[in-house]
Amino acid sequence: MELTRRSLLGTMGALAATTALPAVPAMAADRTIRHFWWGNPNRDKRTFAVIDVFQKHHPDIKVSGETIGWGDYWTKMATQTAGGNMADLVQMDYRYLFEYVRRGALKPLDEYVGKTLNIADFDPGPLSGGQVDGKLYALNIGSNSQVLVYNKKAFEDAGVDVDVINWTRDDLPKVCEKITSASGGKMKGSDDLSTAVDVMEIWVRQNGREFYDADGNIAATEEDVATFWQYWAELRKAGVVADKDRTVILSPPLGESGIVSGATAMSQYWSNQLVGIQALMKDPIGAAMIPHKKDAPYGQFIKPSMFMSLTRDAKDIDAAIMYMNDWVNDPETIDILGLERGIPCSPKVREALMPKLTETEKASIDYFNAIQDHVGKLPPPQPKGAGEVYDTFMRTASDVVLGNIEPAEAAGQFIQDAQDIVDRAR
Amino acid sequence: MRRFLARNAPGYMFLLPWLLGFFLLALGPILASLYLSFTRYDMVSAPRWTGFGNYVYMFTRDRRFWKAIDVTFSYVAMAVPARLIMALGVAMLLDKGLRTISLYRAIFYLPSLLGSSIAIAILWRQLFSGDGAVNQLLAMVGIQGPSWITDPNTSLYTLVVLAMWQFGSPMLIFLAGLRAIPRDLYEAAEIDGTPRWRQFLRITLPLLAPVIFFNLVLQTIDAFKTFSSVFIISHGNGAPADSLLFYTVYLFNEAFKFFRMGYASALAWVLLIIIAAFTALAFLSSKYWVHYENDRD
């Protein structure tokens, strides 16, 4: 065959045409949307069931679901963001919302509200948590609060009788000690929460400060962080919290956590996870608040945490908005979802759910009601780089847990590093 | 020119797929990353030119960069010799005893095939965890082992053991090298009554030098690029306490977790230069210890 420039170009053109051809009618017939969420087995099962329902209602739209655990979720999301192939709809967290909005990765929803997206009856508070700079970027699909999940049976066996809503920082060590000695050391009182960013944040708020101020600078002091690590160091020394080997495995899968594996009687989570944790355990679990500081402001807060966001890369926006709308309004969907993603934002939905709840779900509603008067206001939005600050916190904390560095020195180093990170991210 | 083509055309034809792949798929990203390494780029907004800012920051202010260098160099220094010794040892066993049994070669090669897989990394994490198989074995003889993987003092060694276990590909190359050594040299040495270890030092090692050199260069490059196993074992972030902060893991985190694509590109170029320097060093030093068959005349 004689190869000329023209014949080569011609061949390439023909090739391109043939590959493009079949795609055209396929696109017209099938509409597809991708939904990406972080999950656990229980949540994934529910979500796929919701997808089935949606596809039954809208046979012309194909929904493909992608899921992965929290630990890998943000890495995968960043990769997809970089590659320009984000799913049309992603699950978003308050902690990362501002970062993604400010990078331009999400689309505002305002123009669909009241038209295709029906959220007129939503509680204004939790809904506005999804706003950045006055625009709605994230639809609340569940509110949350921090919770100390405890093993009810272990508490009873050890004869622990404590008001877990009103207890204080001084009560926790005593409870841990009781449980550890009642089990002969086999079950420790609590996970070592030195590395738990969420708990540290509460500690700072109880001291009367936010971790970040409104300008995105670090407002927490060395003192705040040092005393936090010191507090857990003492529990560690007393041998009533989990061993250091367990603690330095940062964010282990749910099944290997202290409470589920039975290594400890308390682990820290978010309230919507109660359902998932109970599903993995035989012993009944209860929900406690993170202990308060006596005569000090409340540190815990209720945050909209499970958001659904429309991404920059979404193509079939109408289909995506229809899907979102079903998530917060369709009765069949709401039944399937239950409270697994947190407390829904719509009073109508909550009312509809009430009669069908399981014991654990009822308990989490009870917990939610009980804490209403014991929480502070939602912290201000977090600056760019907040994700990395948390990583740094966990890393420095594990150095403290391993005994490589004293709490006070580590705290100084951490505050310095954290400020450097947010400065650099600006 | 025509003679050159006639002689070499088949060679270039064979190279063509690689050349096409390189020019169409690799060259663009390589140049882009060089450009990005001089910018601040968060993958969503447009890159901003910062000159040598990334490099200056890396060398003067970034503590984790130096930690990553430290971890990676320690690993390379331990893993490469460990793997090569293991590979040579097994190759010599196979060369002597089991000359005809190719099955063994396949079996010994298997870990190398599996080695970079995610499954093995997860298995490794299980084996060396606090209540993993290794400690259960130790417990049988009354030793209470540490949690190898989560103890920053031992975590790096578990990776070295993993590297040793993946001796397959250098082993095969050693095996080929051993088979190429003329048997009569050993026979002559036998007759002279030379002890085995002397035969090894005076015959095997010198004649194997080119192969050792080849393996050394390849394995060093490989070790610098270790990623997937560490990524899994260290939970993606170099845990515990940055003791497994391999250079590649740090680079990955900077790029895909913290959106610093420009900085990550700069890191990648520095890694390239490091690897190139080590390779050049190996080639320069090879003059003194590697002698080829055809040098002799």
XYZ file of C-alpha atoms in Angstrom:
723
model
C 0.000 0.000 0.000
C 1.242 3.415 -0.850
C 1.132 5.657 2.104
C 0.685 9.337 1.367
C -0.092 12.144 3.670
C -3.569 12.449 2.263
C -4.484 8.787 2.469
C -3.174 8.691 6.028
C -5.292 11.655 7.056
C -8.248 10.163 5.230
C -7.893 6.880 7.066
C -7.608 8.596 10.396
C -10.660 10.690 9.642
C -12.667 7.634 8.671
C -11.556 5.858 11.802
C -12.604 8.754 13.964
C -15.962 8.903 12.211
C -16.691 5.212 12.732
C -15.816 5.311 16.385
C -17.962 8.387 16.918
C -20.998 7.068 15.060
C -22.479 4.509 17.447
C -22.201 6.934 20.314
C -24.703 9.374 18.863
C -27.939 7.384 19.005
C -26.897 5.775 22.279
C -26.603 9.176 23.913
C -30.032 10.168 22.730
C -31.749 7.083 24.079
C -29.946 6.575 27.373
C -29.469 9.314 29.873
C -26.977 8.455 32.548
C -25.983 10.022 35.816
C -23.212 8.981 38.166
C -23.563 9.206 41.920
C -20.461 8.882 44.121
C -20.674 8.538 47.898
C -18.565 7.364 50.815
C -20.203 4.499 52.544
C -20.242 1.355 54.590
C -21.940 -1.942 53.706
C -25.237 -0.916 55.233
C -25.322 2.496 53.550
C -24.270 1.060 50.215
C -27.092 -1.463 50.288
C -29.632 1.255 50.977
C -28.236 3.559 48.349
C -28.278 0.919 45.643
C -31.881 0.148 46.576
C -32.682 3.843 46.139
C -31.040 3.783 42.742
C -33.241 0.833 41.760
C -36.341 2.749 42.786
C -35.274 5.808 40.828
C -34.610 3.755 37.731
C -37.998 2.112 38.073
C -39.620 5.547 38.128
C -37.433 6.876 35.335
C -36.662 3.978 32.982
C -34.942 6.311 30.525
C -32.284 7.338 33.036
C -29.505 5.034 34.078
C -27.859 5.755 37.417
C -24.457 4.304 38.106
C -23.421 4.265 41.741
C -19.833 4.370 42.962
C -18.873 3.957 46.565
C -15.759 3.713 48.699
C -14.929 4.147 52.399
C -14.365 7.596 53.933
C -10.627 7.054 54.127
C -10.147 6.784 50.379
C -13.095 8.885 49.327
C -11.389 12.260 49.241
C -8.329 10.928 47.479
C -10.459 9.411 44.766
C -12.549 12.534 44.543
C -9.456 14.694 44.120
C -8.204 12.368 41.403
C -11.496 12.593 39.582
C -11.564 16.348 40.021
C -8.116 16.611 38.504
C -9.058 14.307 35.667
C -12.205 16.281 34.875
C -14.423 13.243 35.378
C -16.181 13.895 38.654
C -19.440 12.037 39.114
C -22.479 14.193 38.396
C -23.559 13.976 42.006
C -21.182 13.579 44.904
C -21.648 13.206 48.599
C -20.115 16.215 50.310
C -19.101 16.966 53.878
C -19.234 20.335 55.636
C -15.501 20.062 56.241
C -14.654 19.865 52.538
C -17.525 21.892 51.094
C -15.786 25.267 51.128
C -12.597 23.827 49.749
C -14.395 22.325 46.769
C -16.616 25.350 46.157
C -13.633 27.690 46.234
C -11.833 25.527 43.745
C -14.830 25.840 41.455
C -15.612 22.136 41.427
C -19.295 22.436 42.342
C -22.295 24.083 40.710
C -24.734 26.249 42.676
C -28.260 24.882 42.989
C -30.161 28.133 43.428
C -31.621 28.282 39.941
C -33.301 24.886 40.415
C -34.795 25.548 43.822
C -38.536 25.925 43.615
C -38.539 24.645 40.047
C -37.241 21.104 39.786
C -35.845 20.923 43.301
C -38.512 20.975 45.954
C -37.106 21.983 49.352
C -39.663 24.581 50.434
C -40.460 22.977 53.794
C -36.853 22.371 54.892
C -35.520 23.584 58.245
C -33.686 26.779 57.374
C -30.771 26.180 59.779
C -29.454 22.877 58.472
C -30.232 23.901 54.909
C -28.171 27.072 55.110
C -25.186 24.963 56.203
C -24.911 24.053 52.533
C -24.459 27.664 51.484
C -21.159 29.242 50.575
C -20.955 32.972 49.933
C -24.733 33.182 49.812
C -25.247 30.446 47.238
C -26.572 26.955 47.857
C -23.957 24.417 46.787
C -24.992 21.417 48.815
C -28.315 19.803 49.525
C -28.635 18.586 53.101
C -29.483 14.887 53.190
C -28.816 14.455 56.887
C -27.733 16.364 59.970
C -25.281 15.026 62.453
C -23.530 15.558 65.696
C -20.487 14.047 67.314
C -21.213 11.079 69.535
C -19.339 8.841 71.893
C -20.753 5.426 71.067
C -20.701 3.153 74.092
C -21.271 -0.518 74.706
C -24.385 -0.627 76.879
C -23.754 -4.141 78.107
C -20.204 -3.308 79.160
C -21.480 -0.270 81.035
C -24.060 -2.395 82.851
C -21.620 -5.197 83.616
C -19.209 -2.711 85.136
C -21.985 -1.023 87.071
C -21.407 2.323 85.411
C -24.262 4.675 86.143
C -23.625 8.054 84.647
C -25.690 10.685 82.873
C -24.046 10.462 79.474
C -25.676 13.655 78.225
C -24.516 15.876 81.060
C -21.266 14.260 82.096
C -17.961 16.122 82.262
C -14.284 15.684 81.513
C -13.770 14.507 85.083
C -16.299 11.681 84.761
C -14.744 9.999 81.760
C -11.536 8.757 83.450
C -13.571 7.206 86.262
C -15.836 5.382 83.823
C -12.852 4.152 81.825
C -11.224 2.841 84.961
C -14.356 1.027 86.101
C -14.799 -0.724 82.782
C -11.156 -1.680 82.467
C -11.007 -3.183 85.934
C -14.420 -4.910 85.627
C -13.215 -6.735 82.515
C -9.836 -7.510 84.051
C -8.158 -5.290 81.480
C -9.549 -7.231 78.553
C -11.806 -4.405 77.510
C -10.398 -0.926 77.860
C -12.676 1.943 78.789
C -12.303 3.909 75.597
C -10.389 4.356 72.394
C -7.475 6.734 72.801
C -8.967 9.841 71.195
C -5.681 11.740 70.995
C -5.787 11.574 67.225
C -9.512 12.347 66.936
C -9.723 15.731 65.268
C -13.451 16.065 65.936
C -12.962 15.578 69.652
C -10.057 18.018 69.742
C -12.234 20.619 68.022
C -14.872 20.224 70.708
C -12.216 20.581 73.382
C -11.080 23.880 71.869
C -14.656 25.162 71.705
C -15.217 24.208 75.324
C -12.266 26.461 76.118
C -14.162 29.310 74.493
C -12.413 29.405 71.116
C -13.026 28.126 67.622
C -10.320 26.117 65.943
C -10.374 28.526 62.964
C -11.441 32.144 63.195
C -13.622 33.788 60.541
C -10.549 34.776 58.482
C -9.337 31.210 58.358
C -6.439 31.623 60.767
C -5.738 29.171 63.550
C -7.535 30.468 66.630
C -6.816 27.489 68.882
C -3.868 27.986 71.213
C -0.931 25.754 72.015
C -2.414 25.456 75.471
C -5.693 24.064 74.070
C -3.963 21.336 72.122
C -1.372 20.540 74.770
C -3.969 20.043 77.494
C -6.021 17.878 75.165
C -3.092 15.571 74.498
C -2.105 15.669 78.153
C -5.601 14.560 79.172
C -5.405 11.468 76.975
C -1.786 10.842 77.905
C -2.860 10.457 81.516
C -5.571 7.976 80.576
C -2.998 6.109 78.531
C -0.637 6.048 81.479
C -3.407 4.676 83.671
C -3.908 1.907 81.095
C -7.628 2.520 80.713
C -7.695 3.424 77.021
C -6.719 1.465 73.903
C -3.074 0.484 73.345
C -0.912 2.741 71.244
C -0.622 0.140 68.464
C -4.322 0.424 67.914
C -4.384 4.202 68.096
C -1.787 4.920 65.457
C -3.779 3.052 62.823
C -5.540 6.173 61.696
C -9.187 5.714 60.743
C -9.403 1.908 60.626
C -12.408 0.346 58.895
C -15.557 0.217 61.023
C -15.185 -3.499 61.678
C -11.754 -3.020 63.279
C -12.716 -0.095 65.481
C -12.420 -0.412 69.237
C -16.114 -0.641 69.963
C -17.021 -3.089 67.201
C -14.084 -5.415 67.854
C -14.804 -5.320 71.587
C -11.380 -3.969 72.488
C -12.889 -0.874 74.060
C -16.253 0.185 75.434
C -16.291 3.626 73.798
C -15.378 5.005 70.385
C -16.021 8.394 68.867
C -18.171 8.702 65.761
C -20.839 10.837 64.152
C -24.412 10.234 65.201
C -25.583 8.893 61.845
C -23.070 6.065 62.169
C -24.972 4.580 65.125
C -27.096 2.514 62.744
C -24.085 1.141 60.897
C -22.173 0.338 64.076
C -25.102 -1.439 65.684
C -25.472 -3.541 62.544
C -21.966 -4.923 63.150
C -22.394 -5.604 66.873
C -24.200 -8.029 69.137
C -24.092 -5.921 72.288
C -26.546 -3.028 72.283
C -24.953 0.386 71.926
C -25.840 3.733 73.421
C -25.075 7.310 72.461
C -23.188 9.628 74.811
C -22.101 13.207 74.353
C -18.425 14.043 74.310
C -17.894 14.993 77.976
C -18.363 18.689 78.717
C -16.052 21.053 80.517
C -17.557 22.161 83.794
C -19.004 25.709 83.739
C -17.816 26.261 80.199
C -19.448 26.742 76.801
C -20.762 23.697 74.992
C -18.348 22.338 72.407
C -20.440 19.927 70.400
C -22.502 21.146 67.483
C -25.123 19.922 65.074
C -23.857 20.078 61.548
C -25.306 19.295 58.187
C -22.836 16.639 57.123
C -24.300 14.483 54.455
C -24.700 16.747 51.504
C -25.394 15.977 47.912
C -23.654 18.309 45.488
C -23.858 18.841 41.776
C -20.419 18.928 40.193
C -18.799 21.058 37.577
C -18.563 17.975 35.330
C -22.277 17.086 35.448
C -23.704 16.775 31.947
C -27.362 15.840 32.241
C -28.235 18.392 34.885
C -31.991 17.904 34.607
C -31.688 14.208 35.363
C -29.316 14.904 38.234
C -31.691 17.423 39.814
C -34.588 14.972 39.428
C -32.519 12.386 41.257
C -31.693 14.862 44.046
C -35.326 15.794 44.363
C -36.344 12.168 44.837
C -33.755 11.812 47.560
C -35.392 14.380 49.763
C -39.039 13.984 48.768
C -39.909 10.573 47.334
C -41.664 8.488 50.043
C -40.313 5.162 48.810
C -36.759 6.503 48.750
C -37.079 8.035 52.171
C -38.275 4.741 53.622
C -35.233 2.964 52.262
C -32.776 5.579 53.477
C -34.189 5.853 56.972
C -31.830 7.709 59.258
C -28.656 6.033 58.131
C -27.253 9.268 56.703
C -28.388 11.369 59.632
C -31.468 13.306 60.560
C -33.340 14.550 57.460
C -33.801 18.270 57.070
C -37.494 18.170 56.197
C -40.033 17.958 59.058
C -42.463 16.141 56.747
C -39.905 13.455 56.087
C -39.100 13.012 59.768
C -42.782 12.635 60.558
C -43.269 10.088 57.812
C -40.355 8.062 59.072
C -41.286 7.973 62.737
C -43.532 4.886 62.821
C -41.113 2.732 60.840
C -37.938 3.245 62.822
C -35.828 0.508 64.363
C -34.634 0.619 67.970
C -31.262 2.094 67.037
C -32.847 4.685 64.801
C -35.223 5.692 67.568
C -32.267 5.918 69.906
C -30.464 8.226 67.526
C -33.530 10.484 67.274
C -33.695 10.455 71.076
C -30.039 11.370 71.231
C -30.603 14.180 68.779
C -33.492 15.533 70.803
C -31.561 15.218 74.055
C -28.551 17.191 72.891
C -30.464 20.105 71.338
C -29.912 22.319 74.378
C -26.347 21.181 74.975
C -24.701 22.232 71.746
C -22.979 25.375 70.537
C -23.439 27.071 67.187
C -22.045 25.750 63.905
C -18.364 26.707 63.550
C -17.458 29.143 60.795
C -16.503 27.710 57.396
C -13.067 26.253 57.191
C -10.253 27.711 55.131
C -8.509 26.010 52.240
C -5.993 23.544 53.545
C -8.194 22.434 56.445
C -8.001 18.857 55.242
C -4.232 18.945 55.448
C -4.318 20.569 58.877
C -6.327 17.593 60.114
C -3.820 15.195 58.611
C -1.059 17.054 60.371
C -2.964 16.900 63.620
C -3.343 13.138 63.415
C 0.295 12.704 62.501
C 1.570 14.856 65.332
C -0.856 13.175 67.702
C 0.462 9.749 66.800
C 3.962 10.983 67.559
C 2.699 11.981 70.995
C 0.943 8.642 71.480
C 4.127 6.800 70.547
C 6.009 8.841 73.119
C 8.357 10.457 70.601
C 7.508 13.953 71.739
C 5.962 15.620 74.775
C 2.416 17.005 74.427
C 3.443 20.615 75.086
C 6.248 20.628 72.538
C 4.120 18.795 69.973
C 1.288 21.273 70.443
C 3.594 24.209 69.705
C 4.848 22.484 66.604
C 1.343 21.603 65.456
C -0.076 25.114 65.829
C 2.892 26.478 63.884
C 2.515 23.867 61.130
C -1.236 24.411 60.917
C -0.858 28.165 60.450
C 1.825 27.552 57.819
C -0.518 25.239 55.936
C -3.437 27.662 55.793
C -1.082 30.513 54.855
C 0.379 28.478 52.050
C -3.045 27.392 50.788
C -4.318 30.967 50.380
C 22.208 6.538 5.027
C 20.537 3.902 2.928
C 22.817 1.233 4.306
C 22.148 2.433 7.793
C 18.424 2.175 7.199
C 18.643 -1.203 5.563
C 20.611 -2.507 8.484
C 18.598 -0.926 11.241
C 15.095 -0.673 9.855
C 13.878 -3.884 11.526
C 15.163 -2.586 14.839
C 13.285 0.651 14.456
C 10.182 -1.205 13.391
C 10.302 -3.161 16.617
C 10.824 0.049 18.530
C 7.991 1.777 16.755
C 5.176 0.913 19.184
C 7.243 2.189 22.079
C 8.299 5.308 20.202
C 4.717 6.050 19.223
C 3.577 5.525 22.797
C 6.336 7.762 24.054
C 5.748 10.643 21.663
C 1.955 10.470 21.698
C 1.281 9.597 25.314
C 4.294 10.288 27.492
C 6.160 13.274 26.116
C 3.267 15.715 26.521
C 2.635 14.944 30.202
C 6.372 15.015 30.897
C 6.745 18.511 29.455
C 3.540 19.620 31.150
C 4.817 18.422 34.497
C 8.091 20.281 33.978
C 6.114 23.441 33.350
C 3.779 22.816 36.281
C 6.700 22.330 38.612
C 7.323 26.078 38.336
C 3.729 26.964 39.139
C 1.092 26.765 41.798
C -1.639 24.592 40.419
C -4.634 23.212 42.310
C -6.087 21.283 39.350
C -9.200 23.416 39.109
C -8.060 26.977 38.617
C -5.348 27.912 36.117
C -1.679 27.421 37.099
C 0.127 30.484 38.463
C 3.820 30.952 37.669
C 5.991 30.993 40.781
C 9.472 30.463 39.313
C 11.680 28.350 41.527
C 9.331 28.825 44.490
C 8.424 25.168 44.764
C 12.035 24.036 44.709
C 13.145 26.644 47.201
C 10.343 25.690 49.563
C 11.157 22.017 49.178
C 14.793 22.343 50.124
C 14.582 25.059 52.727
C 11.271 24.747 54.553
C 9.603 21.419 53.918
C 10.395 19.109 56.831
C 8.325 16.298 55.404
C 10.325 16.355 52.189
C 13.482 15.605 54.153
C 11.666 12.974 56.150
C 10.570 11.341 52.903
C 14.141 11.455 51.596
C 15.363 9.888 54.803
C 12.809 7.072 54.735
C 13.274 6.351 51.045
C 17.075 6.326 51.157
C 17.052 4.054 54.208
C 14.722 1.728 52.387
C 16.795 1.669 49.203
C 19.982 1.081 51.185
C 18.472 -1.938 52.923
C 16.066 -3.376 50.383
C 18.286 -3.427 47.300
C 21.206 -5.389 48.814
C 18.782 -7.639 50.699
C 16.884 -8.495 47.560
C 20.010 -9.000 45.457
C 21.634 -11.286 48.033
C 18.438 -13.274 48.309
C 18.134 -13.464 44.541
C 21.740 -14.567 44.056
C 21.424 -17.138 46.830
C 18.343 -18.735 45.361
C 19.759 -18.549 41.847
C 22.851 -20.460 42.969
C 20.746 -23.097 44.660
C 18.655 -23.545 41.556
C 21.718 -23.566 39.341
C 23.401 -26.290 41.335
C 20.754 -28.641 42.531
C 17.674 -28.377 40.486
C 19.016 -27.621 37.090
C 16.276 -29.206 35.083
C 13.285 -28.363 37.143
C 11.776 -25.263 35.610
C 8.758 -25.584 37.860
C 10.812 -24.317 40.782
C 11.873 -21.298 38.850
C 8.247 -20.466 38.214
C 7.381 -20.967 41.863
C 10.213 -18.778 43.044
C 9.250 -16.130 40.567
C 5.639 -16.033 41.704
C 6.105 -13.606 44.633
C 7.503 -11.047 42.233
C 4.430 -11.250 40.098
C 2.178 -10.914 43.098
C 4.445 -8.517 44.909
C 3.167 -5.257 43.606
C -0.433 -6.340 43.971
C -2.789 -4.791 46.465
C -3.742 -8.208 47.832
C -0.193 -8.937 48.964
C 0.087 -5.545 50.629
C -3.067 -6.241 52.579
C -1.824 -9.722 53.432
C 1.429 -8.176 54.646
C -0.441 -5.774 56.860
C -2.288 -8.708 58.397
C 0.815 -10.871 58.820
C 2.744 -8.214 60.708
C -0.039 -6.668 62.726
C -0.119 -6.954 66.522
C -2.092 -10.197 66.540
C -0.942 -11.315 63.089
C 0.564 -14.620 62.017
C 4.157 -13.556 62.619
C 3.502 -12.778 66.245
C 1.484 -15.931 66.692
C 4.499 -17.911 65.494
C 6.741 -15.959 67.832
C 4.301 -16.555 70.666
C 4.735 -20.316 70.176
C 8.354 -19.967 71.158
C 7.460 -17.598 73.934
C 8.342 -14.260 72.347
C 5.923 -11.378 72.552
C 6.507 -9.520 69.290
C 5.700 -5.868 68.748
C 3.053 -4.762 66.323
C 5.555 -4.625 63.494
C 3.510 -2.559 61.105
C 2.222 0.022 63.541
C 5.482 0.424 65.446
C 7.504 3.148 63.730
C 10.710 1.433 64.843
C 9.986 -1.732 62.903
C 7.521 -0.772 60.183
C 10.207 -0.056 57.574
C 11.778 -3.492 58.095
C 8.522 -5.229 57.213
C 8.749 -3.467 53.843
C 12.356 -4.653 53.469
C 11.235 -8.208 54.140
C 8.540 -7.783 51.531
C 11.183 -6.542 49.072
C 13.419 -9.548 49.836
C 10.563 -11.877 49.207
C 10.098 -10.430 45.712
C 13.496 -11.577 44.507
C 12.099 -13.304 41.391
C 13.160 -11.112 38.505
C 16.771 -10.449 39.563
C 16.970 -14.153 40.437
C 16.085 -15.188 36.902
C 18.700 -12.834 35.510
C 21.311 -14.150 37.945
C 20.401 -17.659 36.955
C 21.022 -16.878 33.309
C 24.311 -15.258 34.287
C 25.393 -18.267 36.322
C 24.628 -20.635 33.480
C 26.878 -18.561 31.230
C 29.946 -19.125 33.396
C 32.066 -21.836 31.789
C 32.011 -24.996 33.899
C 35.648 -25.790 33.165
C 36.743 -22.881 35.332
C 35.174 -24.564 38.346
C 36.564 -27.939 37.334
C 40.030 -26.452 37.140
C 39.566 -24.866 40.553
C 38.363 -28.193 41.975
C 41.497 -29.893 40.724
C 43.628 -27.211 42.335
C 41.756 -27.836 45.579
C 40.330 -24.326 45.831
C 37.683 -24.167 48.552
C 34.101 -23.350 47.571
C 34.000 -19.864 49.072
C 37.153 -18.954 47.163
C 35.601 -20.219 43.970
C 32.664 -18.001 44.673
C 34.837 -14.939 45.297
C 37.314 -15.519 42.484
C 35.193 -17.050 39.745
C 31.493 -16.517 40.291
C 31.460 -12.918 41.480
C 33.892 -11.452 38.924
C 32.288 -13.228 36.005
C 28.864 -12.298 37.258
C 29.799 -8.637 37.710
C 28.018 -7.355 34.594
C 24.847 -9.137 35.669
C 25.165 -7.854 39.230
C 25.640 -4.378 37.855
C 22.593 -4.673 35.663
C 20.452 -5.948 38.524
C 21.793 -3.315 40.886
C 20.858 -0.456 38.599
C 17.449 -1.862 37.817
C 16.585 -2.728 41.388
C 17.747 0.637 42.693
C 15.492 2.446 40.274
C 12.703 0.092 41.206
C 13.214 0.629 44.932
C 13.107 4.410 44.587
C 9.762 4.068 42.874
C 8.159 1.699 45.407
C 4.605 2.838 45.840
C 1.577 0.562 45.846
C 2.592 -1.753 48.674
C 3.614 1.150 50.906
C 0.509 3.071 50.035
C -1.668 0.224 51.268
C 0.416 -0.713 54.287
C 0.778 2.871 55.491
C -2.924 3.629 54.994
C -2.019 6.010 52.220
C -0.386 8.606 54.415
C 2.949 7.260 55.616
C 1.544 6.200 59.007
C 2.601 5.381 61.677
C 4.114 8.751 62.460
C 5.618 9.169 58.972
C 7.868 6.134 59.402
C 6.632 4.875 56.025
C 6.587 8.248 54.304
C 8.126 7.032 51.075
C 8.950 9.702 48.546
C 6.293 8.456 46.148
C 3.642 8.351 48.860
C 4.485 11.906 49.867
C 4.317 12.963 46.238
C 0.957 11.291 45.804
C -0.434 12.967 48.908
C 0.759 16.386 47.824
C -0.794 15.927 44.404
C -4.043 14.143 45.020
C -4.885 14.845 48.614
C -3.782 18.431 49.049
C -4.260 19.622 45.461
C -0.688 20.831 45.076
C -0.080 19.554 41.590
C 2.664 22.097 40.911
C 4.580 21.183 44.016
C 4.086 17.487 43.341
C 5.487 17.956 39.851
C 8.546 19.602 41.350
C 8.887 16.638 43.711
C 8.644 14.272 40.763
C 11.433 16.065 38.924
C 13.656 15.969 41.961
C 13.037 12.222 42.214
C 13.969 11.863 38.562
C 17.221 13.711 39.197
C 17.977 11.593 42.253
C 17.439 8.375 40.322
C 19.467 9.669 37.399
C 22.299 10.615 39.758
C 22.336 7.185 41.349
C 22.321 5.496 37.981
C 25.148 7.705 36.744
C 27.096 6.954 39.909
C 26.638 3.240 39.344
C 27.848 3.553 35.755
C 30.870 5.616 36.750
C 31.858 3.210 39.501
C 31.295 0.221 37.222
C 34.578 0.987 35.450
C 36.375 -0.250 38.532
C 34.510 -3.434 39.255
C 32.624 -4.593 36.182
C 34.595 -6.302 33.447
C 33.012 -7.676 30.360
C 34.025 -10.753 28.475
C 35.064 -8.775 25.412
C 37.233 -6.390 27.464
C 39.782 -9.077 27.888
C 41.474 -8.950 24.523
